[in-house]
mmCIF file with all atom_site columns, C-alpha atoms and ligand atoms in Angstrom:
data_model
loop_
_atom_site.group_PDB
_atom_site.id
_atom_site.type_symbol
_atom_site.label_atom_id
_atom_site.label_alt_id
_atom_site.label_comp_id
_atom_site.label_asym_id
_atom_site.label_entity_id
_atom_site.label_seq_id
_atom_site.pdbx_PDB_ins_code
_atom_site.Cartn_x
_atom_site.Cartn_y
_atom_site.Cartn_z
_atom_site.occupancy
_atom_site.B_iso_or_equiv
_atom_site.pdbx_formal_charge
_atom_site.auth_seq_id
_atom_site.auth_comp_id
_atom_site.auth_asym_id
_atom_site.auth_atom_id
_atom_site.pdbx_PDB_model_num
ATOM   1   C  CA  . MET A 1 1   ? 5.158   -8.380  13.760  1.00 94.00 ? 1   MET A CA  1
ATOM   2   C  CA  . ASN A 1 2   ? 4.487   -9.064  9.871   1.00 96.00 ? 2   ASN A CA  1
ATOM   3   C  CA  . ILE A 1 3   ? 1.653   -6.597  8.730   1.00 97.00 ? 3   ILE A CA  1
ATOM   4   C  CA  . VAL A 1 4   ? -0.196  -6.712  5.509   1.00 97.00 ? 4   VAL A CA  1
ATOM   5   C  CA  . PHE A 1 5   ? -1.991  -3.538  4.422   1.00 96.00 ? 5   PHE A CA  1
ATOM   6   C  CA  . ILE A 1 6   ? -5.242  -3.958  2.239   1.00 96.00 ? 6   ILE A CA  1
ATOM   7   C  CA  . ALA A 1 7   ? -6.459  -0.736  1.013   1.00 95.00 ? 7   ALA A CA  1
ATOM   8   C  CA  . PRO A 1 8   ? -8.600  0.851   -1.709  1.00 94.00 ? 8   PRO A CA  1
ATOM   9   C  CA  . PRO A 1 9   ? -6.409  3.787   -3.776  1.00 91.00 ? 9   PRO A CA  1
ATOM   10  C  CA  . ALA A 1 10  ? -5.844  6.866   -2.045  1.00 92.00 ? 10  ALA A CA  1
ATOM   11  C  CA  . ALA A 1 11  ? -6.558  5.667   1.543   1.00 94.00 ? 11  ALA A CA  1
ATOM   12  C  CA  . GLY A 1 12  ? -2.827  6.739   2.443   1.00 91.00 ? 12  GLY A CA  1
ATOM   13  C  CA  . LYS A 1 13  ? -1.474  2.867   2.257   1.00 93.00 ? 13  LYS A CA  1
ATOM   14  C  CA  . GLY A 1 14  ? 2.191   4.192   1.112   1.00 90.00 ? 14  GLY A CA  1
ATOM   15  C  CA  . ALA A 1 15  ? 2.500   7.132   3.670   1.00 92.00 ? 15  ALA A CA  1
ATOM   16  C  CA  . GLN A 1 16  ? 1.281   4.699   6.814   1.00 96.00 ? 16  GLN A CA  1
ATOM   17  C  CA  . SER A 1 17  ? 3.731   2.178   5.730   1.00 95.00 ? 17  SER A CA  1
ATOM   18  C  CA  . GLY A 1 18  ? 6.659   4.234   5.723   1.00 94.00 ? 18  GLY A CA  1
ATOM   19  C  CA  . MET A 1 19  ? 5.439   5.703   8.851   1.00 96.00 ? 19  MET A CA  1
ATOM   20  C  CA  . ILE A 1 20  ? 5.382   2.034   10.333  1.00 96.00 ? 20  ILE A CA  1
ATOM   21  C  CA  . SER A 1 21  ? 8.526   1.205   8.833   1.00 97.00 ? 21  SER A CA  1
ATOM   22  C  CA  . LYS A 1 22  ? 10.239  4.148   10.598  1.00 96.00 ? 22  LYS A CA  1
ATOM   23  C  CA  . LYS A 1 23  ? 8.525   3.913   14.223  1.00 96.00 ? 23  LYS A CA  1
ATOM   24  C  CA  . TYR A 1 24  ? 9.093   -0.148  14.406  1.00 95.00 ? 24  TYR A CA  1
ATOM   25  C  CA  . ASP A 1 25  ? 12.492  -0.395  12.207  1.00 95.00 ? 25  ASP A CA  1
ATOM   26  C  CA  . ILE A 1 26  ? 10.905  -3.036  10.126  1.00 96.00 ? 26  ILE A CA  1
ATOM   27  C  CA  . PRO A 1 27  ? 10.990  -2.720  6.409   1.00 97.00 ? 27  PRO A CA  1
ATOM   28  C  CA  . HIS A 1 28  ? 8.451   -1.492  3.864   1.00 97.00 ? 28  HIS A CA  1
ATOM   29  C  CA  . VAL A 1 29  ? 8.059   -4.265  1.638   1.00 96.00 ? 29  VAL A CA  1
ATOM   30  C  CA  . SER A 1 30  ? 5.940   -2.858  -1.448  1.00 94.00 ? 30  SER A CA  1
ATOM   31  C  CA  . ILE A 1 31  ? 5.569   -5.301  -4.402  1.00 92.00 ? 31  ILE A CA  1
ATOM   32  C  CA  . GLY A 1 32  ? 5.164   -2.100  -6.796  1.00 87.00 ? 32  GLY A CA  1
ATOM   33  C  CA  . ASP A 1 33  ? 8.715   -1.102  -6.049  1.00 90.00 ? 33  ASP A CA  1
ATOM   34  C  CA  . LEU A 1 34  ? 10.176  -4.758  -6.207  1.00 91.00 ? 34  LEU A CA  1
ATOM   35  C  CA  . LEU A 1 35  ? 8.553   -4.649  -9.761  1.00 88.00 ? 35  LEU A CA  1
ATOM   36  C  CA  . ARG A 1 36  ? 10.139  -1.083  -10.667 1.00 84.00 ? 36  ARG A CA  1
ATOM   37  C  CA  . ASN A 1 37  ? 13.311  -2.438  -9.256  1.00 87.00 ? 37  ASN A CA  1
ATOM   38  C  CA  . ILE A 1 38  ? 13.987  -5.867  -10.854 1.00 83.00 ? 38  ILE A CA  1
ATOM   39  C  CA  . ASP A 1 39  ? 17.353  -6.492  -11.261 1.00 77.00 ? 39  ASP A CA  1
ATOM   40  C  CA  . ASP A 1 40  ? 16.988  -10.231 -12.265 1.00 76.00 ? 40  ASP A CA  1
ATOM   41  C  CA  . GLU A 1 41  ? 17.735  -10.323 -16.134 1.00 78.00 ? 41  GLU A CA  1
ATOM   42  C  CA  . GLU A 1 42  ? 15.333  -12.922 -16.853 1.00 75.00 ? 42  GLU A CA  1
ATOM   43  C  CA  . ILE A 1 43  ? 12.311  -11.444 -15.059 1.00 75.00 ? 43  ILE A CA  1
ATOM   44  C  CA  . LYS A 1 44  ? 13.304  -8.476  -16.591 1.00 77.00 ? 44  LYS A CA  1
ATOM   45  C  CA  . LYS A 1 45  ? 12.848  -9.535  -20.121 1.00 77.00 ? 45  LYS A CA  1
ATOM   46  C  CA  . GLN A 1 46  ? 9.408   -11.348 -19.152 1.00 73.00 ? 46  GLN A CA  1
ATOM   47  C  CA  . LEU A 1 47  ? 7.957   -8.113  -18.147 1.00 72.00 ? 47  LEU A CA  1
ATOM   48  C  CA  . ASP A 1 48  ? 9.207   -5.928  -21.209 1.00 75.00 ? 48  ASP A CA  1
ATOM   49  C  CA  . ALA A 1 49  ? 7.826   -8.729  -23.336 1.00 71.00 ? 49  ALA A CA  1
ATOM   50  C  CA  . GLY A 1 50  ? 4.445   -8.264  -22.038 1.00 64.00 ? 50  GLY A CA  1
ATOM   51  C  CA  . ALA A 1 51  ? 2.543   -5.938  -19.146 1.00 53.00 ? 51  ALA A CA  1
ATOM   52  C  CA  . PHE A 1 52  ? 1.133   -8.891  -17.433 1.00 66.00 ? 52  PHE A CA  1
ATOM   53  C  CA  . VAL A 1 53  ? 3.067   -10.056 -13.995 1.00 77.00 ? 53  VAL A CA  1
ATOM   54  C  CA  . ASP A 1 54  ? 2.564   -13.704 -13.282 1.00 85.00 ? 54  ASP A CA  1
ATOM   55  C  CA  . ASN A 1 55  ? 2.369   -15.037 -9.416  1.00 90.00 ? 55  ASN A CA  1
ATOM   56  C  CA  . ASN A 1 56  ? 5.412   -16.754 -9.972  1.00 88.00 ? 56  ASN A CA  1
ATOM   57  C  CA  . ILE A 1 57  ? 7.547   -13.796 -10.632 1.00 87.00 ? 57  ILE A CA  1
ATOM   58  C  CA  . ILE A 1 58  ? 5.747   -12.018 -7.669  1.00 91.00 ? 58  ILE A CA  1
ATOM   59  C  CA  . GLU A 1 59  ? 6.698   -15.056 -5.350  1.00 94.00 ? 59  GLU A CA  1
ATOM   60  C  CA  . LYS A 1 60  ? 9.940   -15.199 -6.727  1.00 91.00 ? 60  LYS A CA  1
ATOM   61  C  CA  . LEU A 1 61  ? 10.689  -11.587 -5.876  1.00 92.00 ? 61  LEU A CA  1
ATOM   62  C  CA  . LEU A 1 62  ? 8.914   -11.805 -2.642  1.00 95.00 ? 62  LEU A CA  1
ATOM   63  C  CA  . VAL A 1 63  ? 10.695  -14.726 -1.403  1.00 95.00 ? 63  VAL A CA  1
ATOM   64  C  CA  . ASN A 1 64  ? 14.190  -13.027 -2.259  1.00 93.00 ? 64  ASN A CA  1
ATOM   65  C  CA  . ARG A 1 65  ? 13.136  -9.995  -0.246  1.00 95.00 ? 65  ARG A CA  1
ATOM   66  C  CA  . LEU A 1 66  ? 11.673  -11.446 2.527   1.00 97.00 ? 66  LEU A CA  1
ATOM   67  C  CA  . LEU A 1 67  ? 14.810  -13.776 3.213   1.00 96.00 ? 67  LEU A CA  1
ATOM   68  C  CA  . LYS A 1 68  ? 16.879  -10.600 3.502   1.00 96.00 ? 68  LYS A CA  1
ATOM   69  C  CA  . ASP A 1 69  ? 18.324  -9.880  7.281   1.00 96.00 ? 69  ASP A CA  1
ATOM   70  C  CA  . ASP A 1 70  ? 16.000  -7.007  7.919   1.00 96.00 ? 70  ASP A CA  1
ATOM   71  C  CA  . CYS A 1 71  ? 12.965  -9.069  7.717   1.00 97.00 ? 71  CYS A CA  1
ATOM   72  C  CA  . LYS A 1 72  ? 13.947  -11.337 10.534  1.00 96.00 ? 72  LYS A CA  1
ATOM   73  C  CA  . ASN A 1 73  ? 12.038  -9.097  13.149  1.00 94.00 ? 73  ASN A CA  1
ATOM   74  C  CA  . GLY A 1 74  ? 9.016   -8.743  11.001  1.00 96.00 ? 74  GLY A CA  1
ATOM   75  C  CA  . TYR A 1 75  ? 7.997   -6.404  7.830   1.00 97.00 ? 75  TYR A CA  1
ATOM   76  C  CA  . ILE A 1 76  ? 5.147   -4.598  6.078   1.00 97.00 ? 76  ILE A CA  1
ATOM   77  C  CA  . LEU A 1 77  ? 3.704   -6.060  2.787   1.00 96.00 ? 77  LEU A CA  1
ATOM   78  C  CA  . ASP A 1 78  ? 2.195   -3.418  0.828   1.00 94.00 ? 78  ASP A CA  1
ATOM   79  C  CA  . GLY A 1 79  ? 0.343   -4.736  -2.462  1.00 92.00 ? 79  GLY A CA  1
ATOM   80  C  CA  . PHE A 1 80  ? 0.344   -8.354  -1.712  1.00 95.00 ? 80  PHE A CA  1
ATOM   81  C  CA  . PRO A 1 81  ? -1.938  -10.106 -1.926  1.00 96.00 ? 81  PRO A CA  1
ATOM   82  C  CA  . ARG A 1 82  ? -3.844  -8.346  -4.508  1.00 92.00 ? 82  ARG A CA  1
ATOM   83  C  CA  . ASN A 1 83  ? -6.487  -11.092 -5.329  1.00 92.00 ? 83  ASN A CA  1
ATOM   84  C  CA  . LYS A 1 84  ? -7.595  -14.741 -4.248  1.00 93.00 ? 84  LYS A CA  1
ATOM   85  C  CA  . SER A 1 85  ? -5.204  -16.330 -6.735  1.00 93.00 ? 85  SER A CA  1
ATOM   86  C  CA  . GLN A 1 86  ? -2.246  -14.872 -4.535  1.00 96.00 ? 86  GLN A CA  1
ATOM   87  C  CA  . ILE A 1 87  ? -3.467  -16.029 -1.157  1.00 96.00 ? 87  ILE A CA  1
ATOM   88  C  CA  . GLU A 1 88  ? -1.776  -19.327 -1.501  1.00 95.00 ? 88  GLU A CA  1
ATOM   89  C  CA  . ILE A 1 89  ? 1.475   -17.739 -1.874  1.00 96.00 ? 89  ILE A CA  1
ATOM   90  C  CA  . TYR A 1 90  ? 1.021   -15.664 1.223   1.00 97.00 ? 90  TYR A CA  1
ATOM   91  C  CA  . GLU A 1 91  ? 0.211   -18.501 3.249   1.00 96.00 ? 91  GLU A CA  1
ATOM   92  C  CA  . ARG A 1 92  ? 3.313   -20.303 1.850   1.00 95.00 ? 92  ARG A CA  1
ATOM   93  C  CA  . ILE A 1 93  ? 5.945   -17.575 2.292   1.00 96.00 ? 93  ILE A CA  1
ATOM   94  C  CA  . LYS A 1 94  ? 4.375   -15.374 5.497   1.00 96.00 ? 94  LYS A CA  1
ATOM   95  C  CA  . ASN A 1 95  ? 6.956   -16.675 7.895   1.00 96.00 ? 95  ASN A CA  1
ATOM   96  C  CA  . ILE A 1 96  ? 9.692   -17.616 5.341   1.00 96.00 ? 96  ILE A CA  1
ATOM   97  C  CA  . SER A 1 97  ? 12.213  -15.025 7.270   1.00 93.00 ? 97  SER A CA  1
ATOM   98  C  CA  . ASN A 1 98  ? 10.751  -15.370 10.925  1.00 95.00 ? 98  ASN A CA  1
ATOM   99  C  CA  . ASP A 1 99  ? 8.021   -16.914 13.188  1.00 95.00 ? 99  ASP A CA  1
ATOM   100 C  CA  . LYS A 1 100 ? 6.440   -13.302 14.415  1.00 94.00 ? 100 LYS A CA  1
ATOM   101 C  CA  . LYS A 1 101 ? 2.673   -12.862 14.359  1.00 94.00 ? 101 LYS A CA  1
ATOM   102 C  CA  . ASN A 1 102 ? 0.684   -11.935 10.920  1.00 95.00 ? 102 ASN A CA  1
ATOM   103 C  CA  . ILE A 1 103 ? -1.975  -9.059  11.196  1.00 96.00 ? 103 ILE A CA  1
ATOM   104 C  CA  . VAL A 1 104 ? -4.021  -7.614  8.363   1.00 97.00 ? 104 VAL A CA  1
ATOM   105 C  CA  . ILE A 1 105 ? -4.694  -3.874  8.548   1.00 97.00 ? 105 ILE A CA  1
ATOM   106 C  CA  . VAL A 1 106 ? -7.621  -2.572  6.180   1.00 97.00 ? 106 VAL A CA  1
ATOM   107 C  CA  . LEU A 1 107 ? -7.817  1.070   5.770   1.00 97.00 ? 107 LEU A CA  1
ATOM   108 C  CA  . ASP A 1 108 ? -11.227 1.823   4.896   1.00 96.00 ? 108 ASP A CA  1
ATOM   109 C  CA  . VAL A 1 109 ? -11.624 4.854   2.891   1.00 94.00 ? 109 VAL A CA  1
ATOM   110 C  CA  . LEU A 1 110 ? -15.077 5.972   0.827   1.00 94.00 ? 110 LEU A CA  1
ATOM   111 C  CA  . LYS A 1 111 ? -14.736 6.201   -2.969  1.00 95.00 ? 111 LYS A CA  1
ATOM   112 C  CA  . GLU A 1 112 ? -16.095 9.701   -2.838  1.00 95.00 ? 112 GLU A CA  1
ATOM   113 C  CA  . LEU A 1 113 ? -13.313 10.829  -0.209  1.00 95.00 ? 113 LEU A CA  1
ATOM   114 C  CA  . GLY A 1 114 ? -10.689 8.959   -2.230  1.00 94.00 ? 114 GLY A CA  1
ATOM   115 C  CA  . GLU A 1 115 ? -11.595 10.547  -5.422  1.00 95.00 ? 115 GLU A CA  1
ATOM   116 C  CA  . LYS A 1 116 ? -11.368 14.067  -3.836  1.00 95.00 ? 116 LYS A CA  1
ATOM   117 C  CA  . ARG A 1 117 ? -7.715  13.295  -2.561  1.00 94.00 ? 117 ARG A CA  1
ATOM   118 C  CA  . ILE A 1 118 ? -6.712  12.038  -6.135  1.00 94.00 ? 118 ILE A CA  1
ATOM   119 C  CA  . ILE A 1 119 ? -8.692  14.689  -8.437  1.00 95.00 ? 119 ILE A CA  1
ATOM   120 C  CA  . GLY A 1 120 ? -7.317  17.736  -6.185  1.00 95.00 ? 120 GLY A CA  1
ATOM   121 C  CA  . ARG A 1 121 ? -3.991  16.606  -5.784  1.00 94.00 ? 121 ARG A CA  1
ATOM   122 C  CA  . SER A 1 122 ? -1.023  18.756  -7.202  1.00 96.00 ? 122 SER A CA  1
ATOM   123 C  CA  . VAL A 1 123 ? 2.532   18.243  -6.596  1.00 96.00 ? 123 VAL A CA  1
ATOM   124 C  CA  . CYS A 1 124 ? 5.177   21.011  -6.503  1.00 97.00 ? 124 CYS A CA  1
ATOM   125 C  CA  . SER A 1 125 ? 7.545   20.477  -9.361  1.00 95.00 ? 125 SER A CA  1
ATOM   126 C  CA  . ASN A 1 126 ? 10.610  21.661  -7.119  1.00 97.00 ? 126 ASN A CA  1
ATOM   127 C  CA  . CYS A 1 127 ? 10.253  20.296  -3.789  1.00 97.00 ? 127 CYS A CA  1
ATOM   128 C  CA  . GLY A 1 128 ? 7.768   17.601  -3.857  1.00 94.00 ? 128 GLY A CA  1
ATOM   129 C  CA  . LEU A 1 129 ? 5.291   19.085  -1.092  1.00 95.00 ? 129 LEU A CA  1
ATOM   130 C  CA  . VAL A 1 130 ? 1.653   17.904  -2.020  1.00 94.00 ? 130 VAL A CA  1
ATOM   131 C  CA  . PHE A 1 131 ? -1.501  19.795  -2.005  1.00 96.00 ? 131 PHE A CA  1
ATOM   132 C  CA  . ASN A 1 132 ? -5.215  19.512  -2.651  1.00 96.00 ? 132 ASN A CA  1
ATOM   133 C  CA  . ASP A 1 133 ? -7.500  22.124  -3.988  1.00 95.00 ? 133 ASP A CA  1
ATOM   134 C  CA  . LEU A 1 134 ? -10.810 19.985  -2.980  1.00 96.00 ? 134 LEU A CA  1
ATOM   135 C  CA  . PHE A 1 135 ? -9.729  20.308  0.719   1.00 94.00 ? 135 PHE A CA  1
ATOM   136 C  CA  . GLU A 1 136 ? -9.696  23.868  2.385   1.00 94.00 ? 136 GLU A CA  1
ATOM   137 C  CA  . GLU A 1 137 ? -6.974  22.700  4.680   1.00 92.00 ? 137 GLU A CA  1
ATOM   138 C  CA  . SER A 1 138 ? -4.464  21.451  2.020   1.00 94.00 ? 138 SER A CA  1
ATOM   139 C  CA  . LYS A 1 139 ? -5.082  24.027  -0.501  1.00 96.00 ? 139 LYS A CA  1
ATOM   140 C  CA  . PRO A 1 140 ? -2.137  26.094  -1.605  1.00 97.00 ? 140 PRO A CA  1
ATOM   141 C  CA  . LYS A 1 141 ? -2.128  29.670  -0.636  1.00 97.00 ? 141 LYS A CA  1
ATOM   142 C  CA  . VAL A 1 142 ? -1.813  30.988  -4.056  1.00 97.00 ? 142 VAL A CA  1
ATOM   143 C  CA  . ASP A 1 143 ? -3.400  29.132  -6.830  1.00 96.00 ? 143 ASP A CA  1
ATOM   144 C  CA  . GLY A 1 144 ? -0.987  26.447  -8.440  1.00 96.00 ? 144 GLY A CA  1
ATOM   145 C  CA  . ILE A 1 145 ? 1.910   27.902  -6.657  1.00 97.00 ? 145 ILE A CA  1
ATOM   146 C  CA  . CYS A 1 146 ? 4.039   26.046  -3.714  1.00 98.00 ? 146 CYS A CA  1
ATOM   147 C  CA  . ASP A 1 147 ? 3.662   27.479  -0.311  1.00 97.00 ? 147 ASP A CA  1
ATOM   148 C  CA  . ASN A 1 148 ? 6.925   26.229  0.554   1.00 97.00 ? 148 ASN A CA  1
ATOM   149 C  CA  . CYS A 1 149 ? 9.305   27.293  -2.329  1.00 97.00 ? 149 CYS A CA  1
ATOM   150 C  CA  . GLY A 1 150 ? 7.265   29.346  -4.812  1.00 97.00 ? 150 GLY A CA  1
ATOM   151 C  CA  . SER A 1 151 ? 7.718   26.937  -7.567  1.00 97.00 ? 151 SER A CA  1
ATOM   152 C  CA  . LYS A 1 152 ? 4.869   25.579  -9.661  1.00 97.00 ? 152 LYS A CA  1
ATOM   153 C  CA  . LEU A 1 153 ? 2.487   22.647  -8.630  1.00 97.00 ? 153 LEU A CA  1
ATOM   154 C  CA  . ASN A 1 154 ? 1.880   20.244  -11.318 1.00 96.00 ? 154 ASN A CA  1
ATOM   155 C  CA  . LYS A 1 155 ? -0.931  17.461  -11.597 1.00 94.00 ? 155 LYS A CA  1
ATOM   156 C  CA  . ARG A 1 156 ? -0.008  13.793  -12.344 1.00 91.00 ? 156 ARG A CA  1
ATOM   157 C  CA  . LYS A 1 157 ? -1.219  12.565  -15.606 1.00 90.00 ? 157 LYS A CA  1
ATOM   158 C  CA  . ASP A 1 158 ? -2.992  9.635   -13.468 1.00 88.00 ? 158 ASP A CA  1
ATOM   159 C  CA  . ASP A 1 159 ? -4.516  11.771  -10.841 1.00 92.00 ? 159 ASP A CA  1
ATOM   160 C  CA  . ASN A 1 160 ? -8.074  11.919  -12.994 1.00 93.00 ? 160 ASN A CA  1
ATOM   161 C  CA  . LYS A 1 161 ? -11.249 10.569  -11.979 1.00 94.00 ? 161 LYS A CA  1
ATOM   162 C  CA  . GLU A 1 162 ? -11.374 7.749   -14.947 1.00 94.00 ? 162 GLU A CA  1
ATOM   163 C  CA  . THR A 1 163 ? -8.048  6.287   -13.444 1.00 92.00 ? 163 THR A CA  1
ATOM   164 C  CA  . TYR A 1 164 ? -9.075  6.511   -9.848  1.00 94.00 ? 164 TYR A CA  1
ATOM   165 C  CA  . ASP A 1 165 ? -12.575 4.915   -10.772 1.00 94.00 ? 165 ASP A CA  1
ATOM   166 C  CA  . HIS A 1 166 ? -10.666 1.850   -12.559 1.00 93.00 ? 166 HIS A CA  1
ATOM   167 C  CA  . ARG A 1 167 ? -8.237  1.360   -9.681  1.00 92.00 ? 167 ARG A CA  1
ATOM   168 C  CA  . TYR A 1 168 ? -11.252 1.520   -7.199  1.00 94.00 ? 168 TYR A CA  1
ATOM   169 C  CA  . ASP A 1 169 ? -13.177 -1.137  -9.375  1.00 94.00 ? 169 ASP A CA  1
ATOM   170 C  CA  . VAL A 1 170 ? -10.106 -3.192  -9.231  1.00 92.00 ? 170 VAL A CA  1
ATOM   171 C  CA  . TYR A 1 171 ? -9.758  -3.197  -5.582  1.00 94.00 ? 171 TYR A CA  1
ATOM   172 C  CA  . MET A 1 172 ? -13.685 -3.820  -5.089  1.00 95.00 ? 172 MET A CA  1
ATOM   173 C  CA  . ASN A 1 173 ? -13.778 -6.726  -7.449  1.00 94.00 ? 173 ASN A CA  1
ATOM   174 C  CA  . GLU A 1 174 ? -10.456 -8.509  -6.796  1.00 93.00 ? 174 GLU A CA  1
ATOM   175 C  CA  . THR A 1 175 ? -8.754  -7.308  -3.701  1.00 94.00 ? 175 THR A CA  1
ATOM   176 C  CA  . LYS A 1 176 ? -11.580 -6.649  -1.420  1.00 94.00 ? 176 LYS A CA  1
ATOM   177 C  CA  . PRO A 1 177 ? -12.829 -10.302 -1.597  1.00 94.00 ? 177 PRO A CA  1
ATOM   178 C  CA  . ILE A 1 178 ? -9.459  -11.498 0.265   1.00 95.00 ? 178 ILE A CA  1
ATOM   179 C  CA  . ILE A 1 179 ? -10.571 -9.547  3.346   1.00 95.00 ? 179 ILE A CA  1
ATOM   180 C  CA  . ASP A 1 180 ? -13.277 -12.187 3.587   1.00 93.00 ? 180 ASP A CA  1
ATOM   181 C  CA  . TYR A 1 181 ? -10.728 -15.101 3.361   1.00 94.00 ? 181 TYR A CA  1
ATOM   182 C  CA  . PHE A 1 182 ? -8.453  -13.138 6.029   1.00 95.00 ? 182 PHE A CA  1
ATOM   183 C  CA  . LYS A 1 183 ? -11.395 -12.838 8.647   1.00 93.00 ? 183 LYS A CA  1
ATOM   184 C  CA  . ASP A 1 184 ? -11.331 -16.669 9.134   1.00 91.00 ? 184 ASP A CA  1
ATOM   185 C  CA  . HIS A 1 185 ? -7.598  -17.266 8.669   1.00 90.00 ? 185 HIS A CA  1
ATOM   186 C  CA  . ALA A 1 186 ? -5.931  -14.331 10.305  1.00 90.00 ? 186 ALA A CA  1
ATOM   187 C  CA  . ASP A 1 187 ? -6.057  -11.394 12.661  1.00 94.00 ? 187 ASP A CA  1
ATOM   188 C  CA  . VAL A 1 188 ? -7.851  -8.613  10.936  1.00 97.00 ? 188 VAL A CA  1
ATOM   189 C  CA  . TYR A 1 189 ? -8.307  -4.883  11.750  1.00 97.00 ? 189 TYR A CA  1
ATOM   190 C  CA  . HIS A 1 190 ? -10.070 -2.125  10.328  1.00 97.00 ? 190 HIS A CA  1
ATOM   191 C  CA  . VAL A 1 191 ? -8.915  1.300   10.631  1.00 98.00 ? 191 VAL A CA  1
ATOM   192 C  CA  . ASP A 1 192 ? -10.808 4.457   9.239   1.00 97.00 ? 192 ASP A CA  1
ATOM   193 C  CA  . SER A 1 193 ? -8.772  5.941   6.965   1.00 95.00 ? 193 SER A CA  1
ATOM   194 C  CA  . SER A 1 194 ? -10.782 8.983   6.286   1.00 94.00 ? 194 SER A CA  1
ATOM   195 C  CA  . LYS A 1 195 ? -9.293  10.681  9.255   1.00 94.00 ? 195 LYS A CA  1
ATOM   196 C  CA  . SER A 1 196 ? -5.945  12.681  9.010   1.00 91.00 ? 196 SER A CA  1
ATOM   197 C  CA  . ILE A 1 197 ? -2.497  10.856  8.502   1.00 92.00 ? 197 ILE A CA  1
ATOM   198 C  CA  . ASP A 1 198 ? -1.538  11.424  12.024  1.00 95.00 ? 198 ASP A CA  1
ATOM   199 C  CA  . GLU A 1 199 ? -5.149  10.113  13.571  1.00 97.00 ? 199 GLU A CA  1
ATOM   200 C  CA  . VAL A 1 200 ? -4.867  7.092   11.430  1.00 97.00 ? 200 VAL A CA  1
ATOM   201 C  CA  . PHE A 1 201 ? -0.950  6.309   12.383  1.00 97.00 ? 201 PHE A CA  1
ATOM   202 C  CA  . SER A 1 202 ? -2.216  6.647   15.747  1.00 97.00 ? 202 SER A CA  1
ATOM   203 C  CA  . ASP A 1 203 ? -4.715  4.320   15.271  1.00 97.00 ? 203 ASP A CA  1
ATOM   204 C  CA  . ILE A 1 204 ? -2.490  1.830   14.119  1.00 97.00 ? 204 ILE A CA  1
ATOM   205 C  CA  . THR A 1 205 ? 0.089   2.124   16.448  1.00 96.00 ? 205 THR A CA  1
ATOM   206 C  CA  . ASN A 1 206 ? -2.517  1.203   18.966  1.00 96.00 ? 206 ASN A CA  1
ATOM   207 C  CA  . ILE A 1 207 ? -3.359  -2.033  17.316  1.00 95.00 ? 207 ILE A CA  1
ATOM   208 C  CA  . ILE A 1 208 ? 0.404   -2.774  16.855  1.00 93.00 ? 208 ILE A CA  1
ATOM   209 C  CA  . GLY A 1 209 ? 0.941   -1.654  20.520  1.00 89.00 ? 209 GLY A CA  1
ATOM   210 C  CA  . GLY A 1 210 ? -1.319  -4.793  21.776  1.00 83.00 ? 210 GLY A CA  1
ATOM   211 C  CA  . PHE A 1 211 ? 1.171   -7.166  20.477  1.00 79.00 ? 211 PHE A CA  1
ATOM   212 C  CA  . ASN A 1 212 ? 4.378   -8.097  22.106  1.00 63.00 ? 212 ASN A CA  1
ATOM   213 C  CA  . ASP A 1 213 ? 6.239   -9.324  19.122  1.00 58.00 ? 213 ASP A CA  1
HETATM 214 ZN ZN1 . ZN  B 2 .   ? 7.850   23.408  -3.434  1.00 82.30 ? 301 ZN  B ZN1 1
#
């Protein structure tokens, strides 16, 4: 099965992709990771010269990745397609490595909740455990200190309201409209991502379990 994840920021897309990847033994193909780990000198040069990543580069990176052996039984696409201009590429390459079924999973989360998940977040400087001051169940026992190892908790620079709101607006304006396209051209499933990670995972595995490939 080939899965496309579409979700606003802080819906848990990264975490769910990782868990699905492990359970079904299909790779998590994140366009963000591909862009961070480019080994093509020519593309690197282009990116260093300006921030804009054009669709030709995205397509080239994805084709190279999807043609690798581990995608033969399916894959999870995270961060692509991001806007309407990328749908054409998606249609061209989605079955480049296999003839598996393609499904689209949309993780729905309200802006207010996503915002709390980001603004309250702090991360242990030592063991990487994540806490959140705005949720009773994920607060550290001692303010600013990791429950697990006693080290200091840090806030990430981008974990603020302005950055979150901007990313959310970009999602609403550019990415969400492609769901309308997929409604008519693919199997689209909505999952309520305001639930816990484990509940969301269980909902997703129920969807995937309904298919044979
Ligand atoms: Zn720690």
